[in-house]
Structure formats: C-alpha cells, structure tokens
Amino acid sequence: MNPDLQKLLQLQEADREIQRLNDEVTALPRKVAAIEAKLADTKAAVDKAKAAIKADEAARRKYETSIQDLRQKISKYRDQSLEVKTNEQYKALLHEIEFAERDIRQIEDKILEGMLDADLNEKQLRAAEAELREETAEIEKEKAETRRTTEQDQKQLAEWNAKRDQLRTGIPADTLRHYDRVLKFRKSALAEARDHKCSVCQVMLRPQTYDDVRKNEQILICDSCQRILYYVPPAEPETEQPRPDASNHAEAPAV
Ligand SMILES: [Zn+2]
C-alpha cells in the first residue's frame, strides 16, 4: 500500500478516537448534572412532604382547640338553660347547643380526613426519603466513575494526540490540506471503495478509477464527495471452503 495512504488511514483512526474521547469527556459532566437535577427534585419532594405533614398537624391542633371551645360553649348553654325563665329562652339555648354539636361533628370529620391525608403524606415522605438515599449513593458512585473515566480518557487523548502529530509530520502538506478540508466539511475524509462505488457517498466510480483504487498505490479521490479512496481486499479464505465470489461482481453499475 502507498505509505501516505497507510498513514492517512492511521490518521483517520487517530482523529476518530480523539473525537470520540473528546465527546465522552464533554458528556460525562452532563450525566452527573442530570443526576444532580434529579436529586434536587427528590430533595424538594422530601421537603414538600414534610411541610404537608407539619401543616396537617397544625390544622389538627386548630380543630381540636375549636372542639374544646365548642364543648365549653355547650356546657355554658346547659348551665344557662337551668336558669332561664321562659320556654322561648330555653328553646333558643337548646338550638345553640344543637348548632355547636353539629359544628363539632363537622370538625371531627375534618380531623378524620386530615388523618387519612397524614397517612398518605407519611407514605410519600418515606418513599421520597428512600429515593433520596438511593440517588445520593448513585451520584457518589457516578462521580467516582466519571473521575476515573475522565482520567483514562485524558491519558488516551494525550497518547492519540501524540500519535496524530507524528503521523501528520510524515504526510505531504497538500495531501494533508485536502484531508483536513474534507474532514472539516464532511466529518470523514476517507472512503472505502467497494462494489465499484464510493461506500460513503454511494456514487459509482469510473472503472479505471476503481481498478486503480484497488491497487492502493496512489492517492485517489472520489469525484463526488472528494474523500480519499482506499480498498480493503477480501479476506483470504484459509481452511474454509472457498465461497462462490459472485456477489461482488453481480451488481451492474447503475445508470
Ligand atoms: Zn464519495
């Protein structure tokens, strides 16, 4: 194989690895941030459940005070009823007692509803606290993992960058310029020629070009996408039965 082509293939591998590692290094803190956001949500849920429990308790104390007040009123009305002179006054007091008793029943219903709410709030609090414990453990694990992976990635990046720099010094400047330009615009600068086509842009190659590319002896580019073409010879069957090699040549060039 043409040594420049060989180096370009290695350069492409280096560039891809560098890209992948850089992407990974950038993505890792985002992953941690996402878990941290989830953790903040769960903390908010714990606080909300706690606040709801407190509010329920305060409401219950208020209801209980109201019931006490009403009971005192009733007992006062009963005392008064023993001293009234007229039937109307007596009836009026009985009425007041009835009203107060009805109010007490209504408040007792509210207390009961509040107790059901409190059960639910307690359940929600316990669930949120369990989730919080789990997520706290998870984020510590994730942070440690991120630190470890980032360190490894940085180390590999340094190695690949050194390799890349070294490869670039060995490639002619104009070839390198072409490679860089196509890589910049098309995200990849090399394309395998396969089945008479450029395997990336899928455009048919001229028969002469395809024949030349198959020799891997010169730097040839795809007329359509400008990528540098290379050819991977089919793996030689070793001990296996040779398979009929019709598939590679069956396709007629599309017009
Ligand atoms: Zn192409």
Coordinates of C-alpha atoms and ligand atoms in Angstrom, one line a residue:
M1 CA 0.0 0.0 0.0
N2 CA 1.1 3.5 -0.7
P3 CA 2.7 4.7 2.5
D4 CA 0.9 8.0 2.5
L5 CA -2.4 6.2 2.2
Q6 CA -1.4 3.9 5.0
K7 CA -0.6 6.9 7.2
L8 CA -3.9 8.6 6.2
L9 CA -5.8 5.6 7.3
Q10 CA -4.0 5.6 10.7
L11 CA -4.6 9.4 10.9
Q12 CA -8.3 8.9 10.3
E13 CA -8.3 6.3 13.1
A14 CA -6.5 8.8 15.4
D15 CA -8.8 11.6 14.5
R16 CA -11.9 9.4 15.2
E17 CA -10.6 8.3 18.6
I18 CA -9.7 11.8 19.5
Q19 CA -13.2 12.9 18.6
R20 CA -14.8 10.1 20.5
L21 CA -12.7 10.7 23.6
N22 CA -13.4 14.4 23.5
D23 CA -17.2 13.8 23.1
E24 CA -17.0 11.4 26.1
V25 CA -15.1 13.8 28.3
T26 CA -17.7 16.5 27.4
A27 CA -20.7 14.2 28.0
L28 CA -19.6 12.9 31.4
P29 CA -20.2 16.1 33.5
R30 CA -23.6 16.4 31.8
K31 CA -24.5 12.9 33.0
V32 CA -23.6 13.9 36.6
A33 CA -25.5 17.2 36.3
A34 CA -28.6 15.2 35.2
I35 CA -28.5 13.0 38.3
E36 CA -27.9 16.1 40.4
A37 CA -31.0 17.7 39.0
K38 CA -33.0 14.6 39.8
L39 CA -31.5 14.6 43.3
A40 CA -32.7 18.2 43.8
D41 CA -36.2 17.2 42.6
T42 CA -36.3 14.4 45.2
K43 CA -35.0 16.7 47.9
A44 CA -37.8 19.1 47.0
A45 CA -40.3 16.2 47.3
V46 CA -39.0 15.3 50.7
D47 CA -39.3 19.0 51.9
K48 CA -42.8 19.2 50.4
A49 CA -44.0 16.0 52.2
K50 CA -42.5 17.3 55.5
A51 CA -44.2 20.6 55.1
A52 CA -47.5 18.9 54.3
I53 CA -47.2 16.8 57.5
K54 CA -46.5 19.9 59.5
A55 CA -49.5 21.7 58.0
D56 CA -51.7 18.8 58.8
E57 CA -50.5 18.7 62.4
A58 CA -51.1 22.4 62.8
A59 CA -54.6 22.1 61.3
R60 CA -55.4 19.3 63.6
R61 CA -54.3 21.3 66.7
K62 CA -56.5 24.1 65.5
Y63 CA -59.5 21.8 65.0
E64 CA -59.0 20.3 68.5
T65 CA -58.9 23.8 70.1
S66 CA -62.2 24.6 68.2
I67 CA -63.8 21.5 69.5
Q68 CA -62.7 22.4 73.1
D69 CA -64.2 25.8 72.7
L70 CA -67.5 24.5 71.4
R71 CA -67.7 22.0 74.2
Q72 CA -67.2 24.8 76.7
K73 CA -69.9 26.8 75.0
I74 CA -72.3 23.8 75.2
S75 CA -71.6 23.3 78.9
K76 CA -72.2 27.1 79.4
Y77 CA -75.5 26.9 77.5
R78 CA -76.5 23.9 79.6
D79 CA -75.8 25.8 82.8
Q80 CA -77.8 28.8 81.4
S81 CA -80.7 26.5 80.5
L82 CA -81.2 25.6 84.1
E83 CA -81.7 29.3 85.0
V84 CA -83.9 30.5 82.1
K85 CA -87.4 31.9 82.9
T86 CA -89.2 31.4 79.6
N87 CA -89.8 28.5 77.2
E88 CA -88.5 30.6 74.3
Q89 CA -85.2 31.3 76.0
Y90 CA -84.9 27.6 76.8
K91 CA -85.6 26.6 73.2
A92 CA -83.1 29.1 71.9
L93 CA -80.4 27.7 74.1
L94 CA -81.2 24.1 73.0
H95 CA -80.9 25.4 69.5
E96 CA -77.5 26.9 70.2
I97 CA -76.4 23.5 71.7
E98 CA -77.6 21.7 68.6
F99 CA -75.6 24.1 66.4
A100 CA -72.5 23.7 68.4
E101 CA -72.9 19.9 68.4
R102 CA -73.3 19.9 64.6
D103 CA -70.1 22.1 64.3
I104 CA -68.2 19.6 66.5
R105 CA -69.3 16.7 64.2
Q106 CA -68.2 18.6 61.1
I107 CA -64.8 19.4 62.7
E108 CA -64.4 15.8 63.7
D109 CA -65.0 14.8 60.1
K110 CA -62.3 17.2 59.0
I111 CA -59.9 15.7 61.6
L112 CA -60.6 12.2 60.2
E113 CA -59.9 13.4 56.6
G114 CA -56.8 15.0 57.9
M115 CA -55.6 11.7 59.4
L116 CA -56.1 10.0 56.0
D117 CA -54.1 12.8 54.4
A118 CA -51.4 12.4 57.1
D119 CA -51.1 8.6 56.2
L120 CA -50.6 9.5 52.6
N121 CA -48.1 12.2 53.4
E122 CA -46.1 9.8 55.6
K123 CA -46.1 7.3 52.8
Q124 CA -44.9 9.9 50.3
L125 CA -42.2 11.1 52.7
R126 CA -40.9 7.6 53.3
A127 CA -40.8 6.9 49.5
A128 CA -39.1 10.2 48.8
E129 CA -36.5 9.6 51.6
A130 CA -35.8 6.1 50.2
E131 CA -35.3 7.6 46.7
L132 CA -33.1 10.3 48.1
R133 CA -30.8 7.7 49.8
E134 CA -30.6 5.7 46.6
E135 CA -29.9 8.7 44.4
T136 CA -27.3 10.0 46.9
A137 CA -25.5 6.7 46.7
E138 CA -25.8 6.6 43.0
I139 CA -24.4 10.1 42.5
E140 CA -21.3 9.4 44.6
K141 CA -20.7 6.2 42.5
E142 CA -21.3 8.2 39.3
K143 CA -18.9 11.0 40.3
A144 CA -16.2 8.5 41.2
E145 CA -16.8 6.7 37.9
T146 CA -16.7 10.0 36.0
R147 CA -13.4 11.0 37.6
R148 CA -11.9 7.6 36.7
T149 CA -13.2 7.6 33.1
T150 CA -12.1 11.2 32.6
E151 CA -8.6 10.4 33.8
Q152 CA -8.4 7.4 31.5
D153 CA -9.8 9.4 28.6
Q154 CA -7.3 12.3 29.1
K155 CA -4.4 9.8 29.2
Q156 CA -5.6 8.2 26.0
L157 CA -6.2 11.6 24.4
A158 CA -2.6 12.5 25.1
E159 CA -1.4 9.3 23.5
W160 CA -3.6 9.7 20.4
N161 CA -2.7 13.3 20.0
A162 CA 1.0 12.5 20.1
K163 CA 0.4 9.7 17.5
R164 CA -1.7 12.1 15.4
D165 CA 1.1 14.8 15.4
Q166 CA 3.7 12.2 14.5
L167 CA 1.5 10.8 11.6
R168 CA 0.9 14.3 10.2
T169 CA 4.6 15.1 10.0
G170 CA 5.0 12.2 7.7
I171 CA 2.3 13.1 5.2
P172 CA 2.8 15.6 2.3
A173 CA 1.4 19.0 3.0
D174 CA -1.0 19.2 0.1
T175 CA -2.5 15.7 0.9
L176 CA -2.9 16.8 4.5
R177 CA -4.6 20.0 3.4
H178 CA -7.1 18.0 1.3
Y179 CA -7.7 15.6 4.2
D180 CA -8.3 18.4 6.7
R181 CA -10.6 20.3 4.4
V182 CA -12.8 17.2 3.6
L183 CA -12.8 16.2 7.2
K184 CA -13.9 19.6 8.3
F185 CA -16.9 19.7 5.9
R186 CA -17.8 16.0 5.7
K187 CA -16.8 14.7 9.1
S188 CA -14.7 12.0 7.4
A189 CA -12.0 12.3 4.8
L190 CA -11.5 8.7 3.7
A191 CA -13.9 6.3 2.0
E192 CA -13.6 2.6 1.2
A193 CA -14.2 1.8 -2.5
R194 CA -16.5 -1.3 -2.5
D195 CA -18.5 -2.9 -5.3
H196 CA -17.4 -0.2 -7.8
K197 CA -18.8 2.5 -5.6
C198 CA -17.6 5.1 -3.0
S199 CA -19.0 3.3 0.0
V200 CA -19.8 6.6 1.8
C201 CA -21.5 8.7 -0.9
Q202 CA -22.6 5.7 -2.9
V203 CA -21.6 7.2 -6.2
M204 CA -20.3 4.8 -8.9
L205 CA -16.6 5.1 -9.6
R206 CA -15.2 5.1 -13.2
P207 CA -14.0 1.6 -14.0
Q208 CA -10.4 2.9 -14.5
T209 CA -10.6 4.7 -11.1
Y210 CA -11.9 1.6 -9.4
D211 CA -9.1 -0.5 -10.8
D212 CA -6.5 2.0 -9.7
V213 CA -8.0 2.3 -6.3
R214 CA -7.9 -1.5 -5.8
K215 CA -4.1 -1.3 -6.2
N216 CA -3.9 1.1 -3.2
E217 CA -0.8 2.6 -4.9
Q218 CA -1.8 6.2 -5.2
I219 CA -3.9 8.9 -3.6
L220 CA -7.2 9.0 -5.5
I221 CA -10.3 10.9 -4.6
C222 CA -14.0 10.3 -5.1
D223 CA -15.1 12.9 -7.7
S224 CA -18.4 13.2 -6.0
C225 CA -17.6 13.7 -2.3
Q226 CA -13.8 14.4 -2.5
R227 CA -13.0 11.7 0.0
I228 CA -9.7 9.9 -0.4
L229 CA -10.4 6.4 -1.6
Y230 CA -8.9 3.1 -0.4
Y231 CA -9.6 -0.5 -1.0
V232 CA -9.8 -3.4 1.5
P233 CA -9.0 -6.7 -0.3
P234 CA -11.4 -9.5 0.7
A235 CA -10.0 -11.7 3.5
E236 CA -8.4 -14.8 2.0
P237 CA -10.3 -17.9 3.0
E238 CA -7.8 -20.1 4.9
T239 CA -9.0 -23.6 5.7
E240 CA -12.7 -22.9 4.9
Q241 CA -14.2 -23.9 1.7
P242 CA -13.9 -21.1 -0.8
R243 CA -17.2 -19.4 -1.2
P244 CA -18.5 -18.5 -4.7
D245 CA -17.4 -15.0 -5.2
A246 CA -20.2 -13.9 -7.4
S247 CA -21.8 -11.3 -5.1
N248 CA -19.1 -8.7 -5.6
H249 CA -19.5 -8.6 -9.4
A250 CA -23.2 -9.3 -9.8
E251 CA -24.3 -5.7 -9.4
A252 CA -24.5 -3.9 -12.7
P253 CA -23.4 -0.2 -12.5
A254 CA -26.5 2.0 -12.0
V255 CA -27.0 4.5 -14.8
Ligands
ZN1 ZN -17.7 9.6 -2.5

